PDB file of C-alpha atoms and ligand atoms in Angstrom:
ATOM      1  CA  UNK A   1       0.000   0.000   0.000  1.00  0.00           C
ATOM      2  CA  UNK A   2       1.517   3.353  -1.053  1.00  0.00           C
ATOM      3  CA  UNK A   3       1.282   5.927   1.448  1.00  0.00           C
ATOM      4  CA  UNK A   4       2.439   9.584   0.504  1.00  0.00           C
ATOM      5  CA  UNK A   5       5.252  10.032   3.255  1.00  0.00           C
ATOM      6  CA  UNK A   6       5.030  13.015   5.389  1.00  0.00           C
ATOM      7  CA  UNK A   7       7.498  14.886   7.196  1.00  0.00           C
ATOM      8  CA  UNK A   8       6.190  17.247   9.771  1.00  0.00           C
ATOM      9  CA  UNK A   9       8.877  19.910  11.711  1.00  0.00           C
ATOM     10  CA  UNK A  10       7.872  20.333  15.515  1.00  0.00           C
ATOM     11  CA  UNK A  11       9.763  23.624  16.153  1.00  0.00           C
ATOM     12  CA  UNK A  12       8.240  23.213  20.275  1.00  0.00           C
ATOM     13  CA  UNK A  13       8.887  26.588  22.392  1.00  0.00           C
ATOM     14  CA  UNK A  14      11.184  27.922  19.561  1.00  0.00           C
ATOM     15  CA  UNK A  15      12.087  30.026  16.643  1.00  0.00           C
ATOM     16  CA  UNK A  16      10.236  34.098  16.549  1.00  0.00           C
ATOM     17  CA  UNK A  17       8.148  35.001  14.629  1.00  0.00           C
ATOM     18  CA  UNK A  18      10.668  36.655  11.891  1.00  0.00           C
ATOM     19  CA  UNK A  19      12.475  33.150  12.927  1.00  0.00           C
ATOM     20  CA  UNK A  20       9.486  30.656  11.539  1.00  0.00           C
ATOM     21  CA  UNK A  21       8.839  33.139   8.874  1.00  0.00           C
ATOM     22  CA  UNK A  22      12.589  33.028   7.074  1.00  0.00           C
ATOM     23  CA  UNK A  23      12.596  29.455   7.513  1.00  0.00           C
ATOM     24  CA  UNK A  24       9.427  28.516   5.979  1.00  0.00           C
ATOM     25  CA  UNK A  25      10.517  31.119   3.014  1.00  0.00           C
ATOM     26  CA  UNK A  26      13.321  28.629   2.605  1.00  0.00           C
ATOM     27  CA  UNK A  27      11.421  25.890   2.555  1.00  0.00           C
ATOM     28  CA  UNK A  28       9.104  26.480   0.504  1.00  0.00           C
ATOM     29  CA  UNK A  29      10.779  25.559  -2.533  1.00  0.00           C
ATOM     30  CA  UNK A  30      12.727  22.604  -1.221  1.00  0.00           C
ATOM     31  CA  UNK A  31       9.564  20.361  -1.148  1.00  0.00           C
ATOM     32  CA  UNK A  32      10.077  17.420  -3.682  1.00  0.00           C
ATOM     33  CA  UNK A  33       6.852  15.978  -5.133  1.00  0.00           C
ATOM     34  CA  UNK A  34       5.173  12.800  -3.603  1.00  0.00           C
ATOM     35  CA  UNK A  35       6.566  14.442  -0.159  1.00  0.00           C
ATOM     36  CA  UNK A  36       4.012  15.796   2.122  1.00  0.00           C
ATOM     37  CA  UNK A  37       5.300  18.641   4.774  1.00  0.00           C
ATOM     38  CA  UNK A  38       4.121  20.768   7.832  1.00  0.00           C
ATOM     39  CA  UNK A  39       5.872  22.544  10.417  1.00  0.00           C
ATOM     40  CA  UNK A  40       4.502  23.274  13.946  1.00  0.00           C
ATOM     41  CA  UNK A  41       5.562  26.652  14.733  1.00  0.00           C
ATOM     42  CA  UNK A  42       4.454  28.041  18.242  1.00  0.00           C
ATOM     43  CA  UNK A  43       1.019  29.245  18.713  1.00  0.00           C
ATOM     44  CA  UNK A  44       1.120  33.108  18.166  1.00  0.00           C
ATOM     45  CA  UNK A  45       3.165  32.312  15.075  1.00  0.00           C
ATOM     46  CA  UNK A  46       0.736  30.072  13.268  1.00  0.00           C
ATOM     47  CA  UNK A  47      -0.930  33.332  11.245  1.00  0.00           C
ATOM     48  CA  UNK A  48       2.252  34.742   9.917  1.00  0.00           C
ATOM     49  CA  UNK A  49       3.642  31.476   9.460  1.00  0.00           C
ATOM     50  CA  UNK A  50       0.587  30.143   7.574  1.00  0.00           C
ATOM     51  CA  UNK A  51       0.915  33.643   5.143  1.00  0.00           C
ATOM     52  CA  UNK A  52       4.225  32.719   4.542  1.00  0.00           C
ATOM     53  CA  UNK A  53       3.668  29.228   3.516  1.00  0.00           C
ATOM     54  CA  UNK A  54       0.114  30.348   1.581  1.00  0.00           C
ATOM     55  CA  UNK A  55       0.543  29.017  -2.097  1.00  0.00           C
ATOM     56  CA  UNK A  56       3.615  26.497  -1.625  1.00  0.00           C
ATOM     57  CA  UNK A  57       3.266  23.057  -0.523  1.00  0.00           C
ATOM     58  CA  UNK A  58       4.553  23.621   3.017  1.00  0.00           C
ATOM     59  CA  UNK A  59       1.582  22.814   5.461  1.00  0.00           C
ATOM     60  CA  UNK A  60       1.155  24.460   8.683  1.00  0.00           C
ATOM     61  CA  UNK A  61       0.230  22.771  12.001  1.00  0.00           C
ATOM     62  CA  UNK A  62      -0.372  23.667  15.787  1.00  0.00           C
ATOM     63  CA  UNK A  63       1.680  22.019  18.365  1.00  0.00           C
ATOM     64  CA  UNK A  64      -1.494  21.016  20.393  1.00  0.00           C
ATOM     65  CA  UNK A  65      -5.385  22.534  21.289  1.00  0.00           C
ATOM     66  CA  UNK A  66      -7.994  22.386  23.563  1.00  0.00           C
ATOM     67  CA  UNK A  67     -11.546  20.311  22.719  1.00  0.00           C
ATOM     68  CA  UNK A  68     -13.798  23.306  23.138  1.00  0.00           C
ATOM     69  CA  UNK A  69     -15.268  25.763  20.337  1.00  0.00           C
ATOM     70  CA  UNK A  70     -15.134  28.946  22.600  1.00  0.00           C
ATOM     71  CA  UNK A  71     -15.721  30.282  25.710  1.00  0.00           C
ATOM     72  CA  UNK A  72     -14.550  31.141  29.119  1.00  0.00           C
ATOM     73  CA  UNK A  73     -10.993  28.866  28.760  1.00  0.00           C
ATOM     74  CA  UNK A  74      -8.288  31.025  29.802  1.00  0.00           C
ATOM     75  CA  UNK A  75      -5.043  30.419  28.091  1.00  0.00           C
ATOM     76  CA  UNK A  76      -6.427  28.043  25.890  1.00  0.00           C
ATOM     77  CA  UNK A  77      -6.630  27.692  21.932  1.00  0.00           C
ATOM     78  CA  UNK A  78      -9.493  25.587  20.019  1.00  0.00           C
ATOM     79  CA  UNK A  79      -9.808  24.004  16.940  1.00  0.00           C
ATOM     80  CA  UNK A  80     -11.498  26.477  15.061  1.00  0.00           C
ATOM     81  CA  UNK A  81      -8.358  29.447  15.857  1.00  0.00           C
ATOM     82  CA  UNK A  82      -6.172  27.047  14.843  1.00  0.00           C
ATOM     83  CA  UNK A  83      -8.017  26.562  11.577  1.00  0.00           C
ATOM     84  CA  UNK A  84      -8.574  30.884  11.296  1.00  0.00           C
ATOM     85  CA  UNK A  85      -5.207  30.640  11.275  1.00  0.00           C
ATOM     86  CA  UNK A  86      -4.337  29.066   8.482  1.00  0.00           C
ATOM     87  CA  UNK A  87      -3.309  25.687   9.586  1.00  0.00           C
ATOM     88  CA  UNK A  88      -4.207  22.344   8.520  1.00  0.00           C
ATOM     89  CA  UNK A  89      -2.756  19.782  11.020  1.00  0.00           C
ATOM     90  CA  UNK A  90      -2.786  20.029  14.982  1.00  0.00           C
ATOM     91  CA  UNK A  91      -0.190  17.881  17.242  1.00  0.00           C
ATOM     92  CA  UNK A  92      -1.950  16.225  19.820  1.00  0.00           C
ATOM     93  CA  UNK A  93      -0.249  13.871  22.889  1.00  0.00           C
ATOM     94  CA  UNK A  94       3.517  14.819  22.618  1.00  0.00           C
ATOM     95  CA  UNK A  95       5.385  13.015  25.016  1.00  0.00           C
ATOM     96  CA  UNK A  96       6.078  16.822  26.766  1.00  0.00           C
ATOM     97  CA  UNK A  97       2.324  17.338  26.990  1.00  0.00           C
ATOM     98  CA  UNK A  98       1.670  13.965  28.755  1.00  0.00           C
ATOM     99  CA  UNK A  99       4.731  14.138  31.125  1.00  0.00           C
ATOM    100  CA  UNK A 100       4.571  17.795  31.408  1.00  0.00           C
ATOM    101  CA  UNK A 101       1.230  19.564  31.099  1.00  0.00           C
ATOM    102  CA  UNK A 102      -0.934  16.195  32.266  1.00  0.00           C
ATOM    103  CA  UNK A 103      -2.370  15.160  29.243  1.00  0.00           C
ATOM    104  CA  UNK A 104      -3.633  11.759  29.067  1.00  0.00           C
ATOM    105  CA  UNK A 105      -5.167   9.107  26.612  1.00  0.00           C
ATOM    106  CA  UNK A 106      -8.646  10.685  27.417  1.00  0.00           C
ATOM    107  CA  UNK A 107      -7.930  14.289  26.743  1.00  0.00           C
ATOM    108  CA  UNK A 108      -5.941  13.385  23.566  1.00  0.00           C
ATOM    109  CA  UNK A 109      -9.087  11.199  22.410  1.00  0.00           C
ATOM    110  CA  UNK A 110     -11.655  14.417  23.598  1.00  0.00           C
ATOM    111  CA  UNK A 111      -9.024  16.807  21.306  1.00  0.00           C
ATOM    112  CA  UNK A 112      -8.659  14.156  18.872  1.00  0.00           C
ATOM    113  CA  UNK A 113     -12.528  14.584  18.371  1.00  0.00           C
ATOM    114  CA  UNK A 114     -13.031  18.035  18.230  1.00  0.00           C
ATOM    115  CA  UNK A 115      -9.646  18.120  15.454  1.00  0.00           C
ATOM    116  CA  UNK A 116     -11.665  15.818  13.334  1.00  0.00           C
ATOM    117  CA  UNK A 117     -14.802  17.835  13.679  1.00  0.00           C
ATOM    118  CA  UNK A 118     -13.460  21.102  12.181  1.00  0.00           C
ATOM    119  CA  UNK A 119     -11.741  19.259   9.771  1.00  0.00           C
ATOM    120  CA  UNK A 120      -7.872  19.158  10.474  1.00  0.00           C
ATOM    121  CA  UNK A 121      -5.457  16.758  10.407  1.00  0.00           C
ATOM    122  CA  UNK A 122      -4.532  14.948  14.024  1.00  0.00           C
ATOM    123  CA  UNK A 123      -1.020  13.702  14.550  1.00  0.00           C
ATOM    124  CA  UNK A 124      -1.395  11.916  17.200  1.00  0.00           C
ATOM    125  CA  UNK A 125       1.961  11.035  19.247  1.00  0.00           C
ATOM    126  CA  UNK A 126       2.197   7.793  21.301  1.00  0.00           C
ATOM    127  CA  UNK A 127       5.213   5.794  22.657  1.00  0.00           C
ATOM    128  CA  UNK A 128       7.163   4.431  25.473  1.00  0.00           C
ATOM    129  CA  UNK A 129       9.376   5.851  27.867  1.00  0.00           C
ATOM    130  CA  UNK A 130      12.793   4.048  28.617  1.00  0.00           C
ATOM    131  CA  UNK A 131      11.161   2.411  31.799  1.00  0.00           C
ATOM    132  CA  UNK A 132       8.459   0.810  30.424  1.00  0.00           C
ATOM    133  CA  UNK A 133      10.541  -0.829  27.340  1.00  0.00           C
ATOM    134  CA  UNK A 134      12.865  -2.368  29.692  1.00  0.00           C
ATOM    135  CA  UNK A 135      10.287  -2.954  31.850  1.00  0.00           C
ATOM    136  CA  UNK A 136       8.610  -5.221  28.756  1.00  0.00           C
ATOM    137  CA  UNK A 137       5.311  -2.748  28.467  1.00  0.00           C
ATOM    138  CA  UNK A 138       6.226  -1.377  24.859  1.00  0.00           C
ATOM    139  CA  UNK A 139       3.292  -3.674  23.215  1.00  0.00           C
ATOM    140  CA  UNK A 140       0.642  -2.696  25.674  1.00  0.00           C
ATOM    141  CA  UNK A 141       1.460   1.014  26.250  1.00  0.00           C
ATOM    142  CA  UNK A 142       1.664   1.295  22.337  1.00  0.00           C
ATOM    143  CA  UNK A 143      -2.015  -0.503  22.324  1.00  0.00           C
ATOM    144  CA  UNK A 144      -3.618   1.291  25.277  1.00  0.00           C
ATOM    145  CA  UNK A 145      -2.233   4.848  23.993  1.00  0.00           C
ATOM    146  CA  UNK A 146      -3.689   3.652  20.091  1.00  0.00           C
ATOM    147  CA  UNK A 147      -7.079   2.132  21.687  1.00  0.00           C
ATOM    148  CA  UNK A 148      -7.518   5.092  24.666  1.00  0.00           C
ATOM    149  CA  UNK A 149      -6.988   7.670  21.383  1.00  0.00           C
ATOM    150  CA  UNK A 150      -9.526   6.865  19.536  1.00  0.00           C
ATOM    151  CA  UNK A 151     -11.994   5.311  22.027  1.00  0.00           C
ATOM    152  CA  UNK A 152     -15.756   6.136  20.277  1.00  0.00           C
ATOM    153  CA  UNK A 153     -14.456   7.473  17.218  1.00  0.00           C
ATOM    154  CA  UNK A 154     -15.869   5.838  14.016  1.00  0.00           C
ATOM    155  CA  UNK A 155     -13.451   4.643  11.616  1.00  0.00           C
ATOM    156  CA  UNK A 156     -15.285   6.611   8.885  1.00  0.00           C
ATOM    157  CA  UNK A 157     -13.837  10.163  10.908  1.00  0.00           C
ATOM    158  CA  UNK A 158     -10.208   8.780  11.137  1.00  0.00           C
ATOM    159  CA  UNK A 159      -9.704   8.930   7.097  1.00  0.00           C
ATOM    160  CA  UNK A 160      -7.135  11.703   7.868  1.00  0.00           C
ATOM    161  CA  UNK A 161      -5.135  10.378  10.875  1.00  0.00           C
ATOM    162  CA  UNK A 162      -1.775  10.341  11.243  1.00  0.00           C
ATOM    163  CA  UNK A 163      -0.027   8.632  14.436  1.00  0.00           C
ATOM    164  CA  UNK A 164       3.883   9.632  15.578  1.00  0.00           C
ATOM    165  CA  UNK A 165       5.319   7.085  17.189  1.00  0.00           C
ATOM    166  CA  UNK A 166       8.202   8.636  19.450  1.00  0.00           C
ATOM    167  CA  UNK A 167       9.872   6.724  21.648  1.00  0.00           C
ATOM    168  CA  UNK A 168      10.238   9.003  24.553  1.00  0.00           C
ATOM    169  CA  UNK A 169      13.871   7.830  25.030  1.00  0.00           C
ATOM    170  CA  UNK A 170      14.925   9.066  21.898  1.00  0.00           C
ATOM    171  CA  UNK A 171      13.328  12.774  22.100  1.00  0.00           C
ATOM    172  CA  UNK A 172      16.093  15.591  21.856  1.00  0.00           C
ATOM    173  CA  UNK A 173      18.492  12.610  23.349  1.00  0.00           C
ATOM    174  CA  UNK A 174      20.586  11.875  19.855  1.00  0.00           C
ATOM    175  CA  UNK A 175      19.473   8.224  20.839  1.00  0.00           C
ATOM    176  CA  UNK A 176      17.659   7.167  17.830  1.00  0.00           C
ATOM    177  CA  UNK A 177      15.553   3.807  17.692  1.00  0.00           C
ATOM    178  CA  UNK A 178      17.532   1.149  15.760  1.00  0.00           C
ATOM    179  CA  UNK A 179      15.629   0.688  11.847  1.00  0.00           C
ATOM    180  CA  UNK A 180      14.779  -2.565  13.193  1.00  0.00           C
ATOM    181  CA  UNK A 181      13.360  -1.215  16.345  1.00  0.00           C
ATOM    182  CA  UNK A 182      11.468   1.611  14.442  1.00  0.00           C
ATOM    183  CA  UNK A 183       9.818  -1.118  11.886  1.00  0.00           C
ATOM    184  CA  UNK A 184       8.742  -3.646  14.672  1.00  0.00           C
ATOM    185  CA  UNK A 185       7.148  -1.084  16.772  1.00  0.00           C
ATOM    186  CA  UNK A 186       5.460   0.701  13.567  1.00  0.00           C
ATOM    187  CA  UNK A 187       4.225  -2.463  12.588  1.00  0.00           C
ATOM    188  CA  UNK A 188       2.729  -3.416  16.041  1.00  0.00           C
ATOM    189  CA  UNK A 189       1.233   0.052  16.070  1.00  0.00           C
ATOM    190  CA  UNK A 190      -0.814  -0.984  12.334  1.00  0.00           C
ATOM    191  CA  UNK A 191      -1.845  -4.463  13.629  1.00  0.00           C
ATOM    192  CA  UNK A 192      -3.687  -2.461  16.665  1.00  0.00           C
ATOM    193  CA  UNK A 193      -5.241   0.172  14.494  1.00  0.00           C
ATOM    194  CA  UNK A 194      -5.894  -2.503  12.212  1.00  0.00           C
ATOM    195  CA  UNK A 195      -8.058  -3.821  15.416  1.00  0.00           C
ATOM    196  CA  UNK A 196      -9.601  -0.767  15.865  1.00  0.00           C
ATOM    197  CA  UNK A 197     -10.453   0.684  12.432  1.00  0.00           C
ATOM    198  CA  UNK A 198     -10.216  -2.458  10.452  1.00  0.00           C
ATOM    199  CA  UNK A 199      -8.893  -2.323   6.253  1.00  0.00           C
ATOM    200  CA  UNK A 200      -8.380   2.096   7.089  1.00  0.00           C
ATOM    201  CA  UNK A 201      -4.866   1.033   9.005  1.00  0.00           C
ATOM    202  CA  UNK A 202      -2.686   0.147   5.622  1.00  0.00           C
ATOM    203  CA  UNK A 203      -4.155   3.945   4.695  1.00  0.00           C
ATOM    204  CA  UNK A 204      -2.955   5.885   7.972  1.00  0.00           C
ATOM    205  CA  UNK A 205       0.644   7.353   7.988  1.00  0.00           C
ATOM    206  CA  UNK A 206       2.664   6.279  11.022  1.00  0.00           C
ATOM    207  CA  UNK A 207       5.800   8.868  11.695  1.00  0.00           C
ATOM    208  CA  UNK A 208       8.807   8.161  13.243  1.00  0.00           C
ATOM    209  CA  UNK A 209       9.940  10.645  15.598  1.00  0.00           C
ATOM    210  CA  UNK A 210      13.091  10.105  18.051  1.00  0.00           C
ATOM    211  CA  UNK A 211      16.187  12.242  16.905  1.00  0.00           C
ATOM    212  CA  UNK A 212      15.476  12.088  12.909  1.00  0.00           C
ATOM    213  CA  UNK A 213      18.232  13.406  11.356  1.00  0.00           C
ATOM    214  CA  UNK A 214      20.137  13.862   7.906  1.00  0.00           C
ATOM    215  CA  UNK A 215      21.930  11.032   8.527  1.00  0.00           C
ATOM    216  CA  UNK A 216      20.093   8.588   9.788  1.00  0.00           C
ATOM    217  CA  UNK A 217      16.568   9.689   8.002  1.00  0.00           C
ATOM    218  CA  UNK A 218      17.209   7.796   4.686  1.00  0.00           C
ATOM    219  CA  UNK A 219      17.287   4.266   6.807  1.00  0.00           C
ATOM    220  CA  UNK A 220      14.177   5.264   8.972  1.00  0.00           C
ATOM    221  CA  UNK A 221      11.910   6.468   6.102  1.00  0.00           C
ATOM    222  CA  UNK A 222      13.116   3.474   4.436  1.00  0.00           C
ATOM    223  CA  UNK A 223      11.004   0.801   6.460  1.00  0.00           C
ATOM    224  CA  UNK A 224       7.859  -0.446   4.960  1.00  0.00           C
ATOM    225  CA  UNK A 225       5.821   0.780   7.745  1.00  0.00           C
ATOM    226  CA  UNK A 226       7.509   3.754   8.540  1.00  0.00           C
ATOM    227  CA  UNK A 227       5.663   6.521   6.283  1.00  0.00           C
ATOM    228  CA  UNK A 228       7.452   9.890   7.290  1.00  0.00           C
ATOM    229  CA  UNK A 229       8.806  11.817  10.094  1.00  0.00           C
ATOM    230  CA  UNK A 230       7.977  14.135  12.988  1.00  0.00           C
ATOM    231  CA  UNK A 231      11.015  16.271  13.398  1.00  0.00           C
ATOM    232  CA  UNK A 232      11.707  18.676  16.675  1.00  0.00           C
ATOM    233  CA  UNK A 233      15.653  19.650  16.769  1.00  0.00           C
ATOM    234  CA  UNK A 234      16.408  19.097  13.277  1.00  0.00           C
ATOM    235  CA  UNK A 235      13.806  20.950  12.551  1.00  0.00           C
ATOM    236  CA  UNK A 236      15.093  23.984  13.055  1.00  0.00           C
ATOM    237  CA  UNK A 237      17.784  24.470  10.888  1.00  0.00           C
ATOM    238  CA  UNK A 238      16.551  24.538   7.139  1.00  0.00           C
ATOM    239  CA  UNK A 239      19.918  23.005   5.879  1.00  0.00           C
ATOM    240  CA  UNK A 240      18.939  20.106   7.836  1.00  0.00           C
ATOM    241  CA  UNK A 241      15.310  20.208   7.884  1.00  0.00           C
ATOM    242  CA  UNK A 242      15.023  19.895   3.841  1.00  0.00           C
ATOM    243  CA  UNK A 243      17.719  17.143   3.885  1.00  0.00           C
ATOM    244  CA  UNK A 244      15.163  14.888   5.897  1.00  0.00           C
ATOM    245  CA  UNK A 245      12.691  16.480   3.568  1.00  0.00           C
ATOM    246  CA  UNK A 246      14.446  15.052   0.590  1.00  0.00           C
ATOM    247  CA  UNK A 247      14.873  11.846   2.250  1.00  0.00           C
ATOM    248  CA  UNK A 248      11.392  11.029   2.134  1.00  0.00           C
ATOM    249  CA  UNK A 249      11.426  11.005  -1.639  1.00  0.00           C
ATOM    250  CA  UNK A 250      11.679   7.437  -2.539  1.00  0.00           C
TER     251      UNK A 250
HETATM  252  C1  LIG B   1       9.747  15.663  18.810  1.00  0.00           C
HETATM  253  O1  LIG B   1       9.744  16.615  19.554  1.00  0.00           O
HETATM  254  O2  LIG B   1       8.671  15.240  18.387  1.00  0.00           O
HETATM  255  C2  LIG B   1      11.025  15.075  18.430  1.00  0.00           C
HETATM  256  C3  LIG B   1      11.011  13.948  17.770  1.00  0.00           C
HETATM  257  O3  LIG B   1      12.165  15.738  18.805  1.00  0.00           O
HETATM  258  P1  LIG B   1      13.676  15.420  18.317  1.00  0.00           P
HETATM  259  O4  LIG B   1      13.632  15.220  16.826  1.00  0.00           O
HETATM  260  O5  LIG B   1      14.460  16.612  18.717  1.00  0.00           O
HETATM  261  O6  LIG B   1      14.102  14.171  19.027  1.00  0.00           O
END
């Protein structure tokens, strides 16, 4: 099953405003054809971001939201500003939201839903911290973060999902998951949405994301279920960030 492979730049707390903008500039004509790509600037630089991007193929996405329209939610940003915005794609359950901000498989499914409702694109992020692979929980905190996800959700809605997998050990470490590693845990991650949302699995893209970089992205990208990348540190630097880009093309 060809899946269009789709690399995706989390810049996190980083990178101005001018900052995004010059990069995305840059990028815009580095994007090979067949190669889907978003980056994930901060929140109060999605607009200016998103003008810069308008009319190339570089996508825009927000590093994370809350699951209601509007309303008395201090602090928070919804769906539908997100969208106003200009982007198309919305992070939701980075490994720094669960272990830092309390998120949790419920309030990634309750944002997953209200994503899907205003017509984004989710990128959901799941994995395992160090602990629990040593600990021999990779297989069922893989399936409880898939199943808790997209608990009620018809498989009809999830046309558009994507899934990260991250293992959290190889965030911003420079430990990246062995290609064999990567492809086991990708596949395990299809046979459980294959569980949950039956023939629409072989159609979702499932990113790796655990210190991608120029050098190693080639071998990643290269596994059969490993259909693009979600990029934080690398990211950053255009040189690098359109070398991963450029990996992706097959
Ligand atoms: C991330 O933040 O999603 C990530 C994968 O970071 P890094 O590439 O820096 O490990």
């Amino acid at each position: 099953m060809a899946r269009i492979p789709f690399i995706a730049g989390n810049w996190k707390l980083n990178l101005s405003v001018a900052e995004g903008v010059a990069l995305v500039q840059g990028l815009k004509d580095k994007v090979p054809a067949g190669v889907e790509v978003a980056v994930c600037p901060t929140f109060v630089a999605l607009y200016p971001v998103a003008q810069a991007a308008k009319g190339s193929s570089v996508g825009v996405g927000a590093q994370d939201c809350y699951w209601k329209e509007t309303g008395a939610f201090t602090g928070e940003v919804s769906p539908t500003f997100i969208a106003d915005a200009g982007a198309q794609y919305v992070v939701l359950g980075h490994s720094e939201r669960r272990q830092f901000f309390n998120e949790t498989d419920q309030t990634v499914n309750q944002k997953l839903k209200a994503v899907l409702a205003k017509g984004l694109v989710p990128i959901v992020c799941i994995g395992e911290t160090l602990t629990e692979r040593e600990g021999g929980q990779l297989e069922a905190v893989l399936k409880r973060q898939v199943v808790g996800a997209l608990d009620g959700i018809p498989a009809a809605q999830l046309e558009t999902l994507v899934i990260a997998y991250e293992p959290v050990w190889a965030i911003g470490t420079g430990k990246v998951a062995t290609t064999q590693q990567a492809q086991d845990a990708h596949a395990f991650v299809r046979a459980q949405l294959r569980a949950v949302v039956g023939e629409l699995a072989d159609r979702v893209r499932i990113q790796y994301g655990g210190s991608v970089k120029p050098d190693n992205a080639k071998e990643l990208l290269g596994q059969p279920d490993v259909d693009g990348a979600l990029v934080g540190g690398a990211s950053l630097k255009l040189a690098d960030f359109a070398a991963i880009v450029a990996a992706a093309k097959a």
